[in-house]
Coordinates of C-alpha atoms in Angstrom, one line a residue:
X12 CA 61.9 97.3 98.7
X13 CA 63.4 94.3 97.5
X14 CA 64.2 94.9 93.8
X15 CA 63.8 91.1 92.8
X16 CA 64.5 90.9 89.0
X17 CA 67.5 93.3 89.4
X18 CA 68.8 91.2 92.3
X19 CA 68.6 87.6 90.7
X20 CA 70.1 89.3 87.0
X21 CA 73.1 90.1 89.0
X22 CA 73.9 87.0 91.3
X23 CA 73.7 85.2 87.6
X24 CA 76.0 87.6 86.3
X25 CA 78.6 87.5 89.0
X26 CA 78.2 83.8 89.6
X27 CA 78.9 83.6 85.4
X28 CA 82.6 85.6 86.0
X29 CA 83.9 83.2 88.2
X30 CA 86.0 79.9 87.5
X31 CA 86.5 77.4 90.3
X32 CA 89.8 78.6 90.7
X33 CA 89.2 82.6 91.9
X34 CA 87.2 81.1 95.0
X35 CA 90.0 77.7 95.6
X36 CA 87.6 74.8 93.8
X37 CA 89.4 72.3 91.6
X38 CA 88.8 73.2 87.7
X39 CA 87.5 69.6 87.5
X40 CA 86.1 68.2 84.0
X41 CA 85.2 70.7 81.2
X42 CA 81.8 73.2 81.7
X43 CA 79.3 73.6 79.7
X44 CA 78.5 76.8 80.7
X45 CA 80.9 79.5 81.8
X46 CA 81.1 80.6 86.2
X47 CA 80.6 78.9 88.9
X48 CA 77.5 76.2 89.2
X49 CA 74.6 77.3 91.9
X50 CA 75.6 74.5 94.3
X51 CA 79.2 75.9 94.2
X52 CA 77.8 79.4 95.5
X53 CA 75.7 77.9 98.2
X54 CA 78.3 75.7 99.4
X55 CA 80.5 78.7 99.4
X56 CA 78.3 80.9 101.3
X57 CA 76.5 77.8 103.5
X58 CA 72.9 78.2 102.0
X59 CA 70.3 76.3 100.9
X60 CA 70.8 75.3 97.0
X61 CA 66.9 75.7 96.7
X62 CA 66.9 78.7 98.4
X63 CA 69.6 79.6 96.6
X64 CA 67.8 78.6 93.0
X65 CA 64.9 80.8 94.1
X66 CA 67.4 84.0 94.7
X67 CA 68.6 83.9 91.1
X68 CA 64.6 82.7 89.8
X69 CA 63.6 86.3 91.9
X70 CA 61.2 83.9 94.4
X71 CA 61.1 83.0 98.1
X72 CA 61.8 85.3 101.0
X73 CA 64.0 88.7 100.6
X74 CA 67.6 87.3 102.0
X75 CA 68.6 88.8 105.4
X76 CA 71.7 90.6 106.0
X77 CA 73.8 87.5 106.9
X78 CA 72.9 86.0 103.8
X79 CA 74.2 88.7 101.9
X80 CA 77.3 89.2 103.9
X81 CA 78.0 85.3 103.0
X82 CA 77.0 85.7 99.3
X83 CA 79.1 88.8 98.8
X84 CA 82.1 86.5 100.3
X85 CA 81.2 83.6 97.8
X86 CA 80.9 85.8 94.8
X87 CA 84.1 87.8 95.5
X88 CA 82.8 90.9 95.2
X89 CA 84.2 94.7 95.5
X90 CA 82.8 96.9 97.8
X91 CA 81.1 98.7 95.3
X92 CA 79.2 95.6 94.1
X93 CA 78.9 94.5 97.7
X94 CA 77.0 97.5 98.4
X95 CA 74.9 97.0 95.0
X96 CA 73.8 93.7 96.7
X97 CA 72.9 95.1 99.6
X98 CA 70.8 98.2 98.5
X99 CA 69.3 95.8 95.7
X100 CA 67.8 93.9 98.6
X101 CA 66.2 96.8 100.2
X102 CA 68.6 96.8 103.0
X103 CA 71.3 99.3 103.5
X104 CA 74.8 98.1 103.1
X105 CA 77.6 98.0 106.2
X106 CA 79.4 100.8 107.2
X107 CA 83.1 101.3 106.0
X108 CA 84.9 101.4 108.6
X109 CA 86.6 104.8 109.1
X110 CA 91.0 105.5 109.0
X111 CA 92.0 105.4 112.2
X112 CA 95.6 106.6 113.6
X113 CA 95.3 104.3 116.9
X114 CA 97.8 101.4 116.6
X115 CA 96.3 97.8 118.0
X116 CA 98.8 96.6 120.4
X117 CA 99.4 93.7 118.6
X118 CA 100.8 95.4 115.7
X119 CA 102.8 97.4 117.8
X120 CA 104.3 93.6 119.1
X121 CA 105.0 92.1 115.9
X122 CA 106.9 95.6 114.9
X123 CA 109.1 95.0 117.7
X124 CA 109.0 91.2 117.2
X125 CA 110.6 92.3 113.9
X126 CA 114.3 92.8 114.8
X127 CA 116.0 92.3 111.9
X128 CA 113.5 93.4 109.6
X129 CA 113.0 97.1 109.1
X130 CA 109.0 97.9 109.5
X131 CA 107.0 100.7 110.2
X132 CA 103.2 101.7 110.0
X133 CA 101.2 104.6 108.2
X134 CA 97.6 105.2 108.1
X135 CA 95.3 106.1 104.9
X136 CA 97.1 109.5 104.9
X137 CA 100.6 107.9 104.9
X138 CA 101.2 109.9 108.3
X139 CA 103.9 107.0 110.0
X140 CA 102.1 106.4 113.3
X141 CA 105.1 103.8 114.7
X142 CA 108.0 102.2 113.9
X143 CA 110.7 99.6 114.6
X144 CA 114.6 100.4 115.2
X145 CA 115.5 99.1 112.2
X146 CA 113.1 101.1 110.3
X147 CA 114.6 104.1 112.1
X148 CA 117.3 103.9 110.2
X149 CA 115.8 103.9 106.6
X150 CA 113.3 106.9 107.7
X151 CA 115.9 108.5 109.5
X152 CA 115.8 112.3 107.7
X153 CA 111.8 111.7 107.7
X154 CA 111.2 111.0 111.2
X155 CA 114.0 113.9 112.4
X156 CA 111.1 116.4 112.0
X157 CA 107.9 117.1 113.5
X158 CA 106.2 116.5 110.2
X159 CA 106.1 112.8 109.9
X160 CA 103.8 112.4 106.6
X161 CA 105.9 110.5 103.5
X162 CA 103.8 112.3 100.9
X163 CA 104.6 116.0 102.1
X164 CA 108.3 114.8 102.3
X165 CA 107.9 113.0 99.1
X166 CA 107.2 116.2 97.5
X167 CA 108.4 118.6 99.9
X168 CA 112.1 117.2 100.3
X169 CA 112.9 114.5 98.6
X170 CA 112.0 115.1 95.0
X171 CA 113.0 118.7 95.2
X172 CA 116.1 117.8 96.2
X173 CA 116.3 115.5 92.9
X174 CA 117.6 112.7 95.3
X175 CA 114.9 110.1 93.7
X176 CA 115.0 110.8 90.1
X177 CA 115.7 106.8 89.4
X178 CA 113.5 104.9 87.6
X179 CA 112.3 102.8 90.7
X180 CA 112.2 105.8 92.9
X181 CA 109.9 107.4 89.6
X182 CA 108.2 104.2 90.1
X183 CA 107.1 104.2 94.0
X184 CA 106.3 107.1 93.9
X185 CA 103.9 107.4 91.0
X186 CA 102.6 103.8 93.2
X187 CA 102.4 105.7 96.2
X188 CA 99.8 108.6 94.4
X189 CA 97.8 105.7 92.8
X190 CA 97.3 103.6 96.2
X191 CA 96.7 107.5 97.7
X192 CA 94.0 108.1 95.3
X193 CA 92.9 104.4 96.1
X194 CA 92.4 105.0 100.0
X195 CA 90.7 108.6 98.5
X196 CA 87.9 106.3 96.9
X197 CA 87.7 104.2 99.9
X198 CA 86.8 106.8 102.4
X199 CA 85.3 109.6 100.7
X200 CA 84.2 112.5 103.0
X201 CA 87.1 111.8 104.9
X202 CA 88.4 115.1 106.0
X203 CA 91.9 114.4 106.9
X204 CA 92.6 112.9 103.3
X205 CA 90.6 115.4 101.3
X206 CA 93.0 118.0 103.2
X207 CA 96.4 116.1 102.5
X208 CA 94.9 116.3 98.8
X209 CA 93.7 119.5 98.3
X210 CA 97.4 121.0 100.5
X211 CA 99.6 119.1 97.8
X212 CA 97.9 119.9 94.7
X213 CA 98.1 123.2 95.6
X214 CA 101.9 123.3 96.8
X215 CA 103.2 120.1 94.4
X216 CA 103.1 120.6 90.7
X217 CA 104.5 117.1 90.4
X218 CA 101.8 115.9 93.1
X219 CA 99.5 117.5 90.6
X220 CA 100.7 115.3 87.5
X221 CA 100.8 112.7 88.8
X222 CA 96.7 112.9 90.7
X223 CA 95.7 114.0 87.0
X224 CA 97.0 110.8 85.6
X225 CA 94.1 108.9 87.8
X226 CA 96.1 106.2 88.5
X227 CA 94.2 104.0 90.7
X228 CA 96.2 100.7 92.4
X229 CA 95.9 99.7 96.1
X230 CA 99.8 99.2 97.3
X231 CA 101.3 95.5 97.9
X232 CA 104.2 94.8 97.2
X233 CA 107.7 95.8 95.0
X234 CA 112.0 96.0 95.1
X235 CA 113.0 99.3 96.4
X236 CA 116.5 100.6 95.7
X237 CA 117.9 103.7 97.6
X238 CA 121.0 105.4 98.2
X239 CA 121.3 106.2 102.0
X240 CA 123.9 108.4 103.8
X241 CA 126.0 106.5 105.8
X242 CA 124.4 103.0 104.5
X243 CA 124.7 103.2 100.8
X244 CA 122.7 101.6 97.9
X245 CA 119.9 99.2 99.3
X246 CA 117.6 97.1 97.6
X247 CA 114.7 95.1 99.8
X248 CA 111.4 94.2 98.7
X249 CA 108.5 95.9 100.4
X250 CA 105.5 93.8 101.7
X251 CA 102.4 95.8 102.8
X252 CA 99.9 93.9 105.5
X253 CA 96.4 95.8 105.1
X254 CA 95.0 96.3 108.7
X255 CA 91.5 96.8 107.1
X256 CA 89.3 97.7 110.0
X257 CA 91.6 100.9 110.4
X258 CA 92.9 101.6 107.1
X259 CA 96.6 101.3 107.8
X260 CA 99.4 98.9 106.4
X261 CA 102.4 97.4 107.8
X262 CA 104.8 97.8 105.5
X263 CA 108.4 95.6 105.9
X264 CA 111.2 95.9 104.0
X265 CA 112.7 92.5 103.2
X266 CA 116.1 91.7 102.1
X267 CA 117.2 88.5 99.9
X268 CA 119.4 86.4 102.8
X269 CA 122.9 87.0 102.1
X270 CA 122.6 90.2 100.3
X271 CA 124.8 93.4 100.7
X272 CA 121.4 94.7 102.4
X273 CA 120.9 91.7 104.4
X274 CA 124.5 92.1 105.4
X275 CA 123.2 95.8 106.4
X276 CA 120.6 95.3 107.8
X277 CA 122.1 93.0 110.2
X278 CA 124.8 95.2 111.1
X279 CA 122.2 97.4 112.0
X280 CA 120.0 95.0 114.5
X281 CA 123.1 93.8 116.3
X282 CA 124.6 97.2 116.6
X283 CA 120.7 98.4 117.9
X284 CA 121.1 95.6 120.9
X285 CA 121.6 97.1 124.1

């Protein structure tokens, strides 16, 4: 059932949050009132303003599933107040999609249209499903094993070995637990991540820290500086492309043109040619 007062209080209060600016409208002269105006939201979702009026009055006809899709879009909301909407409306919100570990072929061409720009791609469990030669290079004691998941080597290897005890290597990898604990709350039930978690809590006191600390923050983007045999210090930026309908992320490791890494990193494609 359609829980009408419940359903127009909160399209007001969401619509009240938002300034012209978080959805791309011009600020434009000084409101009187704080959020978005109603004709704003229906533009933005391609109602009706009157039907739109009678949403947020808790009259006219229960909105379908389309309409809520297209007022979830307008309203900018997180999944969690997507699927408020949704229930609120007596309809059952859409399924998350599930982490997948098969790669689309056309990520697997723009890795290899990359050839001067080391990438690779991991899923929600940070298992590297594919890679580019370049990449191969910066994961090259990862990917020598069997065992390709960067949180088991994080933990297992690397920070055992003390090799990462800079502050930036402190730094990715407390960001790599948060955005872990991220994908976590974003597919819960999952059993291949509830595994990975429960494994390393039980065989990482550091892992264990750092999950305690319930640092939450989906991964985008930051500078990365290493120390690789045979390459030396590096410092890149990292960019992370969310492939949402499977839960993985390109991740590309970007170096400032003209830069010692650059100059690396170039060395590396050209010696990679056949």
């Amino acid at each position: 059932m359609t829980q009408r007062a419940d359903l127009a209080a909160f399209l007001r209060a969401r619509r009240a949050r938002l300034e012209p600016g978080d959805v791309g409208l011009p600020d434009g002269a000084r409101r009187r009132t704080p959020g978005l105006r109603r004709q704003e939201v229906a533009q933005l979702a391609g109602i009706s303003i009157d039907y739109y009026i009678r949403l947020e009055q808790g009259r006219g006809s229960a909105p379908s599933r389309q309409i809520l899709a297209a007022l979830a879009r307008a309203l900018v909301l997180t999944r969690d107040e997507r699927d408020y909407l949704f229930r609120t409306a007596g309809i059952n919100p859409p399924k998350a999609a599930a982490p997948s570990r098969e790669l689309a072929p056309a990520i697997r061409y723009l890795l290899d249209g990359m050839p001067h720009v080391p990438a690779y791609v991991v899923d929600a469990r940070y298992d590297i499903l594919a890679w580019n030669r370049l990449a191969g290079h910066l994961l090259d004691s990862l990917l020598r094993g069997d065992e390709r998941n960067m949180l088991r080597w994080l933990f297992g290897n690397v920070i055992v070995d003390g090799e990462w005890s800079s502050g930036t290597a402190a730094a990715f990898t407390r960001d790599t637990v948060a955005d872990l604990r991220a994908s976590y709350a974003q597919n819960p039930g999952d059993p291949g991540l509830a595994a990975l978690v429960t494994e390393l809590l039980g065989t990482s006191p550091a892992f264990a820290a750092l999950w305690a600390d319930h640092d939450v923050a989906v991964r985008r983007s930051a500078t990365k500086r290493v120390s690789l045999p045979g390459l030396g210090p590096l410092e890149y930026e990292y960019q992370v492309l969310h492939v949402p309908e499977t839960g993985q992320r390109l991740i590309t490791c970007c170096a400032a043109p003209g830069s010692p890494t650059h100059e690396v990193f170039r060395r590396l494609a050209t010696a990679d040619l056949p």
